[in-house]
Amino acid sequence: MKILYEDTDILVCVKPAGIASQTKKSGQQDMVSLLCNYRHDKGEEPYLGLIHRLDQPVEGIVVFGKHTRSTAALSRQLQQGGFSKVYLAVTEGVMPMQEGTLQDYLKKDGRRNLTIVAKKGDPQAKKAELMYQALKTDENCDPVQNLVKIQLLTGRHHQIRVQMAHFGTPLAGDMKYGKGEAKSGLGLCACELEFAHPANQKKMKFSITPSQPVFEKFGSIIIGHSHILSV
């Protein structure tokens, strides 16, 4: 767990792959409990406000509120579209188009912890939209793999995983929506997060390089072309 920034109002850190953002399962560690313990050990009030979540197998940047006022302000900003989230993904299969926008209507099945693509008129479905750009394709593997930059325009349950699978290019290592094996990790990293500080409205922007093994073959592209992470 790496802390990128901390002050009296917010805490920004990297959630490692494999750790839940928050869980009710007894005995299982999650980011909220780990960071509450971290604050307690520093002699601070062990409060942490959850603003947004990442799926358990996803690595990435998350921001938390350190008191109720900052938590409420960040939550409002998120609901009003004030957050910018950029992901890097490794997808499997030939990309039908190298860049574009995907728009679907998604419906969550809470009992099975799944999300499915539904018809537009389904009253239980919500609109999901993202922008994507293929940055590099490795044709020396079967199936071919692509490094893809994704910007979320909405925030739905398992959105990127569902939409990319529906597009015909599921994420590498996704055993829920694809046919991949998880030995190299899920090919998804929340690599950039941008928002306004809840107290002074200062622009805050953070970026990381994915550490999951599935990204290693694209390392020179990611590190050598850091501008790909700009929105």
Coordinates of C-alpha atoms in Angstrom, one line a residue:
M1 CA 0.0 0.0 0.0
K2 CA 1.6 3.2 -1.2
I3 CA 0.4 6.7 -0.1
L4 CA 0.7 9.3 -2.8
Y5 CA -0.6 12.3 -0.9
E6 CA -2.0 13.1 2.5
D7 CA -3.1 16.3 4.3
T8 CA -5.7 17.1 7.0
D9 CA -8.6 16.6 4.5
I10 CA -7.8 13.8 2.1
L11 CA -5.6 10.7 1.6
V12 CA -4.7 9.4 -1.8
C13 CA -3.1 6.0 -2.2
V14 CA -2.6 3.1 -4.5
K15 CA -4.9 0.1 -3.8
P16 CA -2.9 -3.1 -4.6
A17 CA -4.6 -5.8 -6.7
G18 CA -6.2 -8.4 -4.6
I19 CA -7.3 -6.2 -1.7
A20 CA -11.0 -5.1 -1.5
S21 CA -11.9 -1.4 -1.2
Q22 CA -14.2 -2.3 1.6
T23 CA -15.7 -5.6 2.6
K24 CA -18.0 -7.1 5.2
K25 CA -16.3 -10.5 5.2
S26 CA -14.9 -11.4 8.6
G27 CA -11.1 -11.7 8.7
Q28 CA -10.5 -10.2 5.2
Q29 CA -8.4 -7.1 4.9
D30 CA -9.7 -4.1 3.0
M31 CA -8.4 -0.6 2.2
V32 CA -10.7 1.1 4.7
S33 CA -9.7 -1.0 7.6
L34 CA -6.0 -0.9 6.7
L35 CA -6.0 2.9 6.5
C36 CA -8.1 3.3 9.6
N37 CA -5.4 1.3 11.4
Y38 CA -2.7 3.4 9.8
R39 CA -4.4 6.6 11.2
H40 CA -4.9 5.0 14.6
D41 CA -1.2 4.2 14.8
K42 CA -0.4 7.8 14.1
G43 CA -2.7 8.9 16.9
E44 CA -5.4 10.3 14.6
E45 CA -9.1 9.6 14.6
P46 CA -9.5 6.3 12.8
Y47 CA -12.1 7.6 10.3
L48 CA -11.9 7.1 6.6
G49 CA -14.6 8.1 4.1
L50 CA -15.0 5.9 1.1
I51 CA -15.6 8.0 -2.1
H52 CA -15.2 5.4 -4.9
R53 CA -14.3 1.8 -5.3
L54 CA -12.1 -0.4 -7.4
D55 CA -12.8 -4.1 -8.0
Q56 CA -10.8 -6.3 -5.8
P57 CA -8.4 -7.6 -8.6
V58 CA -7.8 -4.1 -9.9
E59 CA -4.8 -2.0 -8.9
G60 CA -5.1 1.7 -8.9
I61 CA -5.4 5.2 -7.4
V62 CA -8.1 5.9 -4.9
V63 CA -8.9 9.0 -2.7
F64 CA -10.5 8.9 0.7
G65 CA -11.9 11.7 2.9
K66 CA -10.3 12.1 6.4
H67 CA -13.4 13.7 7.9
T68 CA -17.1 13.9 7.1
R69 CA -16.9 17.3 5.5
S70 CA -14.3 16.3 2.9
T71 CA -16.0 13.0 2.3
A72 CA -19.3 14.7 1.5
A73 CA -17.6 17.3 -0.7
L74 CA -15.7 14.7 -2.7
S75 CA -18.8 12.5 -3.0
R76 CA -20.8 15.5 -4.4
Q77 CA -18.0 16.2 -6.9
L78 CA -17.9 12.6 -8.0
Q79 CA -21.7 12.5 -8.5
Q80 CA -21.6 15.7 -10.5
G81 CA -18.9 14.4 -12.9
G82 CA -16.0 16.3 -11.4
F83 CA -13.6 13.3 -11.3
S84 CA -11.5 12.3 -14.3
K85 CA -10.5 8.6 -14.3
V86 CA -8.1 7.1 -16.8
Y87 CA -7.3 3.4 -16.9
L88 CA -4.8 1.2 -18.8
A89 CA -6.1 -2.2 -19.8
V90 CA -4.7 -5.2 -21.6
T91 CA -7.4 -6.7 -23.8
E92 CA -7.5 -10.0 -25.7
G93 CA -8.6 -10.3 -29.4
V94 CA -8.5 -8.1 -32.4
M95 CA -9.9 -4.6 -31.8
P96 CA -12.7 -3.9 -34.2
M97 CA -11.7 -0.2 -34.1
Q98 CA -8.5 1.4 -32.7
E99 CA -10.4 4.1 -30.9
G100 CA -13.9 5.3 -30.2
T101 CA -16.7 5.5 -27.6
L102 CA -18.6 2.5 -26.2
Q103 CA -22.1 3.1 -25.0
D104 CA -24.2 0.3 -23.4
Y105 CA -27.0 -0.2 -20.9
L106 CA -25.9 -2.3 -18.0
K107 CA -27.9 -4.2 -15.3
K108 CA -26.4 -5.5 -12.1
D109 CA -27.1 -8.9 -10.7
G110 CA -26.2 -8.5 -7.1
R111 CA -26.9 -12.1 -6.2
R112 CA -24.3 -13.3 -8.6
N113 CA -22.1 -10.2 -8.3
L114 CA -22.3 -9.8 -12.1
T115 CA -23.3 -7.1 -14.5
I116 CA -24.9 -7.8 -17.9
V117 CA -25.6 -5.8 -21.0
A118 CA -29.3 -5.1 -21.3
K119 CA -31.7 -3.4 -23.7
K120 CA -32.0 0.4 -23.6
G121 CA -35.6 0.3 -22.4
D122 CA -34.9 -2.0 -19.5
P123 CA -36.0 0.0 -16.3
Q124 CA -33.3 -1.7 -14.3
A125 CA -30.5 -0.8 -16.7
K126 CA -28.2 2.3 -16.5
K127 CA -26.4 4.0 -19.3
A128 CA -22.6 3.2 -19.4
E129 CA -20.1 5.1 -21.5
L130 CA -16.4 5.1 -22.0
M131 CA -13.8 6.3 -24.4
Y132 CA -11.0 4.0 -25.5
Q133 CA -7.8 4.1 -27.6
A134 CA -5.6 1.2 -28.6
L135 CA -1.9 2.1 -28.0
K136 CA -0.1 -1.1 -28.9
T137 CA -0.9 -4.6 -30.2
D138 CA 1.1 -7.7 -29.5
E139 CA 0.4 -10.1 -32.4
N140 CA 3.0 -12.7 -31.2
C141 CA 0.5 -14.3 -28.8
D142 CA -2.7 -16.2 -29.1
P143 CA -5.1 -14.5 -28.8
V144 CA -3.4 -11.2 -29.6
Q145 CA -3.2 -8.7 -26.8
N146 CA -3.7 -4.9 -26.9
L147 CA -2.6 -2.1 -24.5
V148 CA -5.7 0.2 -24.3
K149 CA -6.2 3.6 -22.7
I150 CA -9.7 4.0 -21.3
Q151 CA -11.4 7.1 -19.9
L152 CA -14.6 6.4 -17.9
L153 CA -17.5 8.8 -18.6
T154 CA -19.8 7.0 -16.2
G155 CA -19.1 4.7 -13.2
R156 CA -21.0 1.4 -13.3
H157 CA -20.4 -1.9 -11.5
H158 CA -17.6 -3.8 -13.4
Q159 CA -18.2 -1.3 -16.3
I160 CA -14.9 -1.6 -18.1
R161 CA -14.8 -5.4 -17.8
V162 CA -18.3 -5.8 -19.1
Q163 CA -18.1 -3.3 -21.9
M164 CA -14.8 -4.5 -23.3
A165 CA -16.0 -8.1 -23.2
H166 CA -19.2 -7.1 -25.0
F167 CA -17.0 -5.3 -27.6
G168 CA -15.3 -8.7 -28.3
T169 CA -12.1 -7.9 -26.5
P170 CA -12.3 -9.0 -22.9
L171 CA -9.6 -8.1 -20.4
A172 CA -6.6 -10.4 -20.0
G173 CA -6.9 -12.5 -16.9
D174 CA -10.6 -11.8 -16.4
M175 CA -12.2 -15.1 -15.4
K176 CA -15.6 -13.6 -14.7
Y177 CA -16.2 -11.9 -18.1
G178 CA -13.6 -13.5 -20.3
K179 CA -11.7 -16.8 -20.7
G180 CA -8.4 -15.7 -19.3
E181 CA -6.3 -17.2 -16.5
A182 CA -5.5 -15.0 -13.5
K183 CA -1.8 -16.1 -13.1
S184 CA -0.5 -12.8 -14.5
G185 CA -3.2 -10.7 -12.8
L186 CA -6.2 -8.8 -14.3
G187 CA -5.3 -6.5 -17.1
L188 CA -6.7 -3.4 -15.6
C189 CA -5.1 -0.5 -13.7
A190 CA -6.7 2.8 -12.6
C191 CA -3.6 4.7 -13.5
E192 CA -4.7 8.3 -13.3
L193 CA -7.1 10.3 -11.1
E194 CA -7.9 14.0 -11.3
F195 CA -10.2 16.0 -9.0
A196 CA -10.5 19.3 -7.1
H197 CA -9.3 19.4 -3.5
P198 CA -12.5 19.6 -1.4
A199 CA -11.2 22.4 0.8
N200 CA -9.4 24.8 -1.6
Q201 CA -10.6 23.6 -5.0
K202 CA -7.0 23.2 -6.1
K203 CA -6.6 20.8 -9.1
M204 CA -5.1 17.5 -7.9
K205 CA -3.8 15.0 -10.5
F206 CA -2.0 11.7 -9.7
S207 CA -0.7 8.9 -12.0
I208 CA 1.0 5.6 -11.6
T209 CA 2.6 2.9 -13.8
P210 CA 0.8 -0.5 -13.6
S211 CA 2.8 -3.2 -11.7
Q212 CA 0.7 -6.3 -12.6
P213 CA 2.8 -8.9 -14.6
V214 CA 0.3 -8.8 -17.5
F215 CA 1.5 -5.3 -18.4
E216 CA 5.2 -6.2 -18.5
K217 CA 5.3 -6.8 -22.3
F218 CA 4.1 -3.2 -22.8
G219 CA 6.5 -1.6 -20.3
S220 CA 8.6 0.3 -22.8
I221 CA 5.4 1.9 -24.3
I222 CA 4.0 2.8 -20.8
I223 CA 7.2 4.2 -19.4
G224 CA 8.7 5.7 -22.6
H225 CA 5.5 7.5 -23.6
S226 CA 4.2 8.9 -20.3
H227 CA 2.1 11.4 -22.2
I228 CA -0.4 8.7 -23.0
L229 CA -1.7 9.1 -19.5
S230 CA -2.8 12.7 -20.1
V231 CA -6.5 13.3 -20.7

